[in-house]
CSV table of C-alpha atoms and ligand atoms in Angstrom, one decimal:
chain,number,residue,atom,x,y,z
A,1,UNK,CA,-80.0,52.0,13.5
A,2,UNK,CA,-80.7,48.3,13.2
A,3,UNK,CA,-77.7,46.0,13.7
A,4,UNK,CA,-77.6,43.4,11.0
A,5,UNK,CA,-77.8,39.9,12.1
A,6,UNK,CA,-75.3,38.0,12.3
A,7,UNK,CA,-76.2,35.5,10.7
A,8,UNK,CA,-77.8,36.9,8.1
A,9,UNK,CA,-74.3,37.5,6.5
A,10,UNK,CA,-73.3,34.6,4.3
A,11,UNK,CA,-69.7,33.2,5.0
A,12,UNK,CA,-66.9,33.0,3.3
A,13,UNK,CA,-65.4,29.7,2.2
A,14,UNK,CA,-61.4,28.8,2.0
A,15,UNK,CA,-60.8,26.4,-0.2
A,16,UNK,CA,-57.2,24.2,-0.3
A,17,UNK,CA,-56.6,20.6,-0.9
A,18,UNK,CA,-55.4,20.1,2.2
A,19,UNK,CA,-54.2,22.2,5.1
A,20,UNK,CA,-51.9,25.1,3.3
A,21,UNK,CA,-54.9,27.1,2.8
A,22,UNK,CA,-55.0,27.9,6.6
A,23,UNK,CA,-52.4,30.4,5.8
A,24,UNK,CA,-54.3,32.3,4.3
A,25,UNK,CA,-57.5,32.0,6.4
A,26,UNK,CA,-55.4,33.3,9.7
A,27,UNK,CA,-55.3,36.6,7.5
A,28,UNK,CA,-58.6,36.9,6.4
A,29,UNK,CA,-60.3,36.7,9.6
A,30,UNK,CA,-58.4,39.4,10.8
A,31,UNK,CA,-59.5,40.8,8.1
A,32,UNK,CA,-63.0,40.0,7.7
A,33,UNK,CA,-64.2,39.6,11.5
A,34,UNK,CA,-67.5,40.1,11.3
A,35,UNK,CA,-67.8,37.0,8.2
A,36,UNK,CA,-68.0,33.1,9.4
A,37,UNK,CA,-65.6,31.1,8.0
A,38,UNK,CA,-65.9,27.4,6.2
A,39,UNK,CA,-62.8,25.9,5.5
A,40,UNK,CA,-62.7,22.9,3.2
A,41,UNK,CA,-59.9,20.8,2.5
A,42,UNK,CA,-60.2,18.4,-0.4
A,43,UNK,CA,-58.1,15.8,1.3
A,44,UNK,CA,-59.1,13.1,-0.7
A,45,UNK,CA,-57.5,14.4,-3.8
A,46,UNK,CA,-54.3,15.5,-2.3
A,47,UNK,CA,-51.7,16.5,-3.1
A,48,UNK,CA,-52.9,18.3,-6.2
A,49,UNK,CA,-49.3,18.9,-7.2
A,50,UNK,CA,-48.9,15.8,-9.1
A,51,UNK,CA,-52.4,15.3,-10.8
A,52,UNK,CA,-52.8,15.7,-15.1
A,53,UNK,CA,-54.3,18.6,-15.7
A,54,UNK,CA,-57.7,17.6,-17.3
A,55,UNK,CA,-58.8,15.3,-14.2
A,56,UNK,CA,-57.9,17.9,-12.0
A,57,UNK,CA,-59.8,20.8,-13.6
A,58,UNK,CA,-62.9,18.7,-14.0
A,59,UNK,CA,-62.4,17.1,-10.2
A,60,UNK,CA,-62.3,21.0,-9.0
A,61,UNK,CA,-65.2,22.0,-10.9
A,62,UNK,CA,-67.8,19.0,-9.8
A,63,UNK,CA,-66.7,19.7,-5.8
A,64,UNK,CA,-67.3,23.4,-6.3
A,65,UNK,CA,-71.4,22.7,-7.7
A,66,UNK,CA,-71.8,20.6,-4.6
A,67,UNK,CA,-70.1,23.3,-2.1
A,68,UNK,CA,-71.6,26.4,-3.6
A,69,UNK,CA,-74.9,24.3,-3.7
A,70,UNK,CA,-74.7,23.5,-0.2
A,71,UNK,CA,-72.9,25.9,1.7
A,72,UNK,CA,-74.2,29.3,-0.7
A,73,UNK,CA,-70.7,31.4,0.6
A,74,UNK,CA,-70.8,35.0,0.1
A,75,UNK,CA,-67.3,35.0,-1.6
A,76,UNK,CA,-64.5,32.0,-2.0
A,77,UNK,CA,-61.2,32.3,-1.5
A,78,UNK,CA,-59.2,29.7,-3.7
A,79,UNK,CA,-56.3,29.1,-1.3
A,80,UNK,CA,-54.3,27.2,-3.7
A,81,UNK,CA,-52.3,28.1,-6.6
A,82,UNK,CA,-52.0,24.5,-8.3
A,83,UNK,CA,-56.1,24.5,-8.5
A,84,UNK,CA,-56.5,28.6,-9.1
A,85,UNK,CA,-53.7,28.3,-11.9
A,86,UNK,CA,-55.3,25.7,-13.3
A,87,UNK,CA,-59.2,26.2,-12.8
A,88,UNK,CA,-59.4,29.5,-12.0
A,89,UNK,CA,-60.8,31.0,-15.5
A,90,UNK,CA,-63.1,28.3,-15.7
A,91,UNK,CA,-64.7,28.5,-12.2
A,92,UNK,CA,-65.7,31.4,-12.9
A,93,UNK,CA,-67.5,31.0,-16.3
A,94,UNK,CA,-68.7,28.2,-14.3
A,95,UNK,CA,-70.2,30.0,-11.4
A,96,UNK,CA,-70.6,33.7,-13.1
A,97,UNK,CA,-72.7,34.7,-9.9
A,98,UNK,CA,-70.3,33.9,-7.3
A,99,UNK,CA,-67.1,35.9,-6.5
A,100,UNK,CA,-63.8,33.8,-6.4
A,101,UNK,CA,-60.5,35.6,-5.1
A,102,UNK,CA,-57.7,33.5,-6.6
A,103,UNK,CA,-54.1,32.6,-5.3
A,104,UNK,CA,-51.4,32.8,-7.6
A,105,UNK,CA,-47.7,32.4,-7.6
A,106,UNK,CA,-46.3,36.4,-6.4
A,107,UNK,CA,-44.3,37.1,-9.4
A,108,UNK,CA,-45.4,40.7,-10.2
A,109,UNK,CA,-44.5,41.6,-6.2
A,110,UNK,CA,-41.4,39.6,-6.4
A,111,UNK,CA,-40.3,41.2,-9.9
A,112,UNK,CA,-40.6,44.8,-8.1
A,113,UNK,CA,-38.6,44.2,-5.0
A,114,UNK,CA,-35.8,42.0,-6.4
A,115,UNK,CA,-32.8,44.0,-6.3
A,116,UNK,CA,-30.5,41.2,-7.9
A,117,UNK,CA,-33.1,40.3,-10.6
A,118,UNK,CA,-32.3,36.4,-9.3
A,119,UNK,CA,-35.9,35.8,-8.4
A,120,UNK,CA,-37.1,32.1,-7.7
A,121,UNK,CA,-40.9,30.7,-7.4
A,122,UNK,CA,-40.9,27.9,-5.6
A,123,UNK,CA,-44.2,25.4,-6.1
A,124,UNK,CA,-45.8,22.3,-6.7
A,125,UNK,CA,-45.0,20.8,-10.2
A,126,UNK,CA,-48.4,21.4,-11.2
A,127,UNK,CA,-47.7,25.2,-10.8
A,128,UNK,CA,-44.9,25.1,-12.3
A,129,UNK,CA,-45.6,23.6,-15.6
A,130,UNK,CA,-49.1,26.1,-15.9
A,131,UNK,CA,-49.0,28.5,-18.8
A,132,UNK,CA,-50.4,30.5,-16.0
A,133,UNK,CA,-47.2,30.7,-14.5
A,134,UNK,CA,-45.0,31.2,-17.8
A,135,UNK,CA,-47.6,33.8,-18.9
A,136,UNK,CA,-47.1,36.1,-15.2
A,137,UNK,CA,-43.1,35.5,-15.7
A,138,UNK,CA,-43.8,36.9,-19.6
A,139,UNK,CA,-45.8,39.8,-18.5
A,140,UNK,CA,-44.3,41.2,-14.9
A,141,UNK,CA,-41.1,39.6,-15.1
A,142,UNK,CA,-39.1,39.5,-17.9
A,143,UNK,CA,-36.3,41.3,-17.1
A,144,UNK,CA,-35.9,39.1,-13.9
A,145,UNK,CA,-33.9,35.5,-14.5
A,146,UNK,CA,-37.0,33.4,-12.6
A,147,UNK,CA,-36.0,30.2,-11.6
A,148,UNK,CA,-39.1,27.9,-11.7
A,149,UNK,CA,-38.7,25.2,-9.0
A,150,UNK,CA,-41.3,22.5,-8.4
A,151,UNK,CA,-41.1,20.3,-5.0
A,152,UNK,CA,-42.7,16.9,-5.3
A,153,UNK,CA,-42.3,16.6,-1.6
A,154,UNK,CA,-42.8,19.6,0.3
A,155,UNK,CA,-46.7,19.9,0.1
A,156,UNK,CA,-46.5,16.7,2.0
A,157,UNK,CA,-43.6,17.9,4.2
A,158,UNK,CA,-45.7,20.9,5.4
A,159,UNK,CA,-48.6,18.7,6.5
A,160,UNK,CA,-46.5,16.7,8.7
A,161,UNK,CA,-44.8,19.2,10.7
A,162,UNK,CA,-47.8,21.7,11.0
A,163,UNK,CA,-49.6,18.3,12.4
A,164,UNK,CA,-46.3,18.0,14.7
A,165,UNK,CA,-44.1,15.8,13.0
A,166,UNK,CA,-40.2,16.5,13.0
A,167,UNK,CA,-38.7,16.7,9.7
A,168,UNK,CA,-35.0,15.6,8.6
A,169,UNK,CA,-33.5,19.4,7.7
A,170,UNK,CA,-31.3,17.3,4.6
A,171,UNK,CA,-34.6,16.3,3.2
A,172,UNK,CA,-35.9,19.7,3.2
A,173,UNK,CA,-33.1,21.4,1.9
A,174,UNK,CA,-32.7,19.8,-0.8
A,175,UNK,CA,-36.3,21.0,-2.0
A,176,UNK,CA,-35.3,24.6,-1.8
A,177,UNK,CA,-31.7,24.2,-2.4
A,178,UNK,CA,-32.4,24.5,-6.4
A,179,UNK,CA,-33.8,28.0,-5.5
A,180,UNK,CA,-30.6,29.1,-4.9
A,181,UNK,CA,-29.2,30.6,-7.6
A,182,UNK,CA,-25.2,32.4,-8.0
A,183,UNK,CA,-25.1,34.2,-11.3
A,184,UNK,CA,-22.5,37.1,-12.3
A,185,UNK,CA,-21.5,37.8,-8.9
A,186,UNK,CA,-25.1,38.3,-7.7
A,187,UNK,CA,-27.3,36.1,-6.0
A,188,UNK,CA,-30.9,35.4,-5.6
A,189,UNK,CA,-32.8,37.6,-3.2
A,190,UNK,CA,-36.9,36.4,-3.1
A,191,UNK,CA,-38.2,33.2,-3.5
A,192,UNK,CA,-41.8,33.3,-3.9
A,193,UNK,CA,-43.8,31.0,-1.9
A,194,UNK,CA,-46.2,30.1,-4.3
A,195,UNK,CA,-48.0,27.0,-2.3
A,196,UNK,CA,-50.2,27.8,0.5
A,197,UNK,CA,-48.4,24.8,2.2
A,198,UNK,CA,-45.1,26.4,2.6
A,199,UNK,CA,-45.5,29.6,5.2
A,200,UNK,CA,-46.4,26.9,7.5
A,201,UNK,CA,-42.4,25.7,7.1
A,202,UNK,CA,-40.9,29.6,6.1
A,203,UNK,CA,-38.8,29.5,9.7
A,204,UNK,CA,-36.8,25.9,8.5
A,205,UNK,CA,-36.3,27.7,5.4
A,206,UNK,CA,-34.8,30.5,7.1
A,207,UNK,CA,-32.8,28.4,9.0
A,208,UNK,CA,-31.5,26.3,6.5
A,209,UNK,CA,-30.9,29.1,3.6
A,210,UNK,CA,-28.0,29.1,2.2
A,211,UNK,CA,-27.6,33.0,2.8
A,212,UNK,CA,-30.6,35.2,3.6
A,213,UNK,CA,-33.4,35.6,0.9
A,214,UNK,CA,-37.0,36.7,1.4
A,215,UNK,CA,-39.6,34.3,1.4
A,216,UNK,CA,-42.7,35.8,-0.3
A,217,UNK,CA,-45.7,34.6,1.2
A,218,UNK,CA,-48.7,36.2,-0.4
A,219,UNK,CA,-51.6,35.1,2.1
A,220,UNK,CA,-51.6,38.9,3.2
A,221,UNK,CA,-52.7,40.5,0.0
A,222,UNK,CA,-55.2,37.6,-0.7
A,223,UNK,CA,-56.9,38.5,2.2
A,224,UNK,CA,-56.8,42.1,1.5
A,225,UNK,CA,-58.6,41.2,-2.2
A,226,UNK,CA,-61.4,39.6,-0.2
A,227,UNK,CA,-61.7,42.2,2.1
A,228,UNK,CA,-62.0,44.7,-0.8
A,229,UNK,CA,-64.1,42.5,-2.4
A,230,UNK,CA,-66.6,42.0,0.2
A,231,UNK,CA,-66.8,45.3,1.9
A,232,UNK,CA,-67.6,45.7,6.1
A,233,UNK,CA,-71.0,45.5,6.8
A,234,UNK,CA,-71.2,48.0,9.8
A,235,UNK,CA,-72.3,46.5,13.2
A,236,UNK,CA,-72.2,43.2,11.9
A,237,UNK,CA,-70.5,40.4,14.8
A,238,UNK,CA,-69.0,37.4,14.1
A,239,UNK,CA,-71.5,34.8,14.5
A,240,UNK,CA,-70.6,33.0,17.5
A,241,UNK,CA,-69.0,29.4,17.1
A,242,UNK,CA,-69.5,29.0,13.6
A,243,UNK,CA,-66.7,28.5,11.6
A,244,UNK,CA,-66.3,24.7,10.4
A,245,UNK,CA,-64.2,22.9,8.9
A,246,UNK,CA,-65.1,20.0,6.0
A,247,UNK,CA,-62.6,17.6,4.4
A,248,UNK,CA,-63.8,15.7,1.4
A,249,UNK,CA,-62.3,12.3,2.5
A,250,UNK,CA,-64.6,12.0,6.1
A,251,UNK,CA,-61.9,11.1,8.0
A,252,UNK,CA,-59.2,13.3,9.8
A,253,UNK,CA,-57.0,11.7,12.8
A,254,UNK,CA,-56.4,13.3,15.7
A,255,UNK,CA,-53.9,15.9,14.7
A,256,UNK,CA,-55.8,16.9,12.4
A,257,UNK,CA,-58.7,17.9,14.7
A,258,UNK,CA,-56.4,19.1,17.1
A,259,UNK,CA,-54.9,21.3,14.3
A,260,UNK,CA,-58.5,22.4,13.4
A,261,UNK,CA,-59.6,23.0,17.0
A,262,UNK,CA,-56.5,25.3,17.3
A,263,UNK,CA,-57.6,27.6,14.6
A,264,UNK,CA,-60.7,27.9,16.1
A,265,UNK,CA,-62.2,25.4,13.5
A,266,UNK,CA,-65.0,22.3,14.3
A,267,UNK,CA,-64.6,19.6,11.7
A,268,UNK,CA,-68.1,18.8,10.3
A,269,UNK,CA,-69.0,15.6,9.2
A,270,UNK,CA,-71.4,16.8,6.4
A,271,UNK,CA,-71.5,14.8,3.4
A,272,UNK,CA,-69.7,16.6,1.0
A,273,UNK,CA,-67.5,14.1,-0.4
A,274,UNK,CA,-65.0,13.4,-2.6
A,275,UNK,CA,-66.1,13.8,-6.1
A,276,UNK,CA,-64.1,10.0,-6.9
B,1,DGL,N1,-51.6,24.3,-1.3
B,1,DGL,C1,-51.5,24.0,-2.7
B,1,DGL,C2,-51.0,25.2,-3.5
B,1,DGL,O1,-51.1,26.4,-3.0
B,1,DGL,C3,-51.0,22.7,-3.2
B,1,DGL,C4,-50.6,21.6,-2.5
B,1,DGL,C5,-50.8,20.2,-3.2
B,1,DGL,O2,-52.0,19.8,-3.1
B,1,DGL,O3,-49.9,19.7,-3.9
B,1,DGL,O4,-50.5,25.1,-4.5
């Protein structure tokens, strides 16, 4: 039998605007071990959360004909929920050839655990205004009360602590403290992550909860759509050293390499770019 080599298998490629979408590479590659990984963060526009819709769907398309272009991925994995809510549909009539696994908020899942029917998404306020959104909470939800929450500030938050930064616990609590919701005696019991930022900070929410919820982080299940999207290729290995990481500003500081490094990630200085 002839082994496939590695490198004859094209790589996957994570896409976030900045570093949330790690979340959900650490579960693909366990995944996906045999696939290399590219990573790219489009700093340059972060955060997405506040952008106008139009600007942002056209900024997302225009980066995605130079990445495909360059980097020719086997699958992508849109690690973001304010860029798949928004340009998901259109990325795909865009690119009908390539295979795009979205992220978005986990309101289905939520809707089926919840045993108080309190459930709360908690997001950027580009999520949160999508009709993407309302449409999921109209569809899978509606006999749940869904408190829609959208954080200006934790996008940001969860860049600085994952690069090592300490973060003043009032200041974070009073992003998710709107989450919290006491109605009739019950009380919300999920709160959907529903930025790839905020797993990175799901142990200072715990600790600063007002009473014990679960915090729904979808990265899991992402990874398992990619996985049963892009089926094992028997005998195939990992190619050695390979998985990169690109950000679309060209410059990362320390802590961001050192983060990178961490995940087993070189930063590559190829010219993608920002798209302006
Ligand atoms: N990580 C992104 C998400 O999942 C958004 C962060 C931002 O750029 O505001 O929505």
């Amino acid at each position: 039998m002839t082994t496939p080599a590695a490198n004859e298998l094209k790589p996957i490629l994570v896409f976030d605007s900045g570093i949330g979408g790690l979340t959900v590479l650490r579960e693909a590659r366990l995944l996906m071990p045999e696939r290399g990984f590219i990573y790219v963060a489009d700093d340059a526009g972060f955060p997405y959360g506040g952008w106008e819709e139009g600007p942002l769907k056209a900024r997302i398309i225009e980066l995605f004909r130079r990445l495909l272009d360059r980097y020719d991925p086997e699958a992508v994995i849109v690690a973001c929920n304010t860029a798949f809510t928004l340009a998901g549909a259109e990325l795909r009539e865009a690119f009908p050839a390539m295979r795009f696994i979205g992220t978005v908020p986990a309101i289905k899942p939520a809707a089926e655990r919840t045993r108080s029917g309190l459930v709360s998404v908690l997001a950027t306020p580009g999520t949160v205004r999508r009709a993407y959104t309302r449409d999921l909470i109209q569809s899978f939800a509606s006999q749940c009360h869904v408190r829609l929450v959208g954080s200006e500030n934790l996008a940001r938050m969860a860049e600085a602590y994952i690069r090592g930064e300490t973060l003043d616990d009032a200041a974070v609590l009073a992003e998710i403290a709107p989450c919290f919701v006491e109605k009739d005696e019950t009380r919300t019991d999920i709160i959907v992550l529903a930025c790839t930022h905020y797993p990175f900070l799901a142990n200072v929410f715990r600790r600063l909860a007002p009473w014990p919820v679960d915090w729904l982080d979808p990265a899991e299940a992402i990874a398992r759509q990619a996985r049963r999207l892009v089926p094992l290729v028997e005998g195939a290995e990992h190619p050695d050293g390979f998985d990169f990481a690109v950000f679309t500003s060209g410059r990362q500081d320390f802590s961001t390499r050192r983060l990178m490094q961490g995940m087993g990630l070189t930063v590559s200085e190829g010219p993608v770019g920002s798209p302006g």
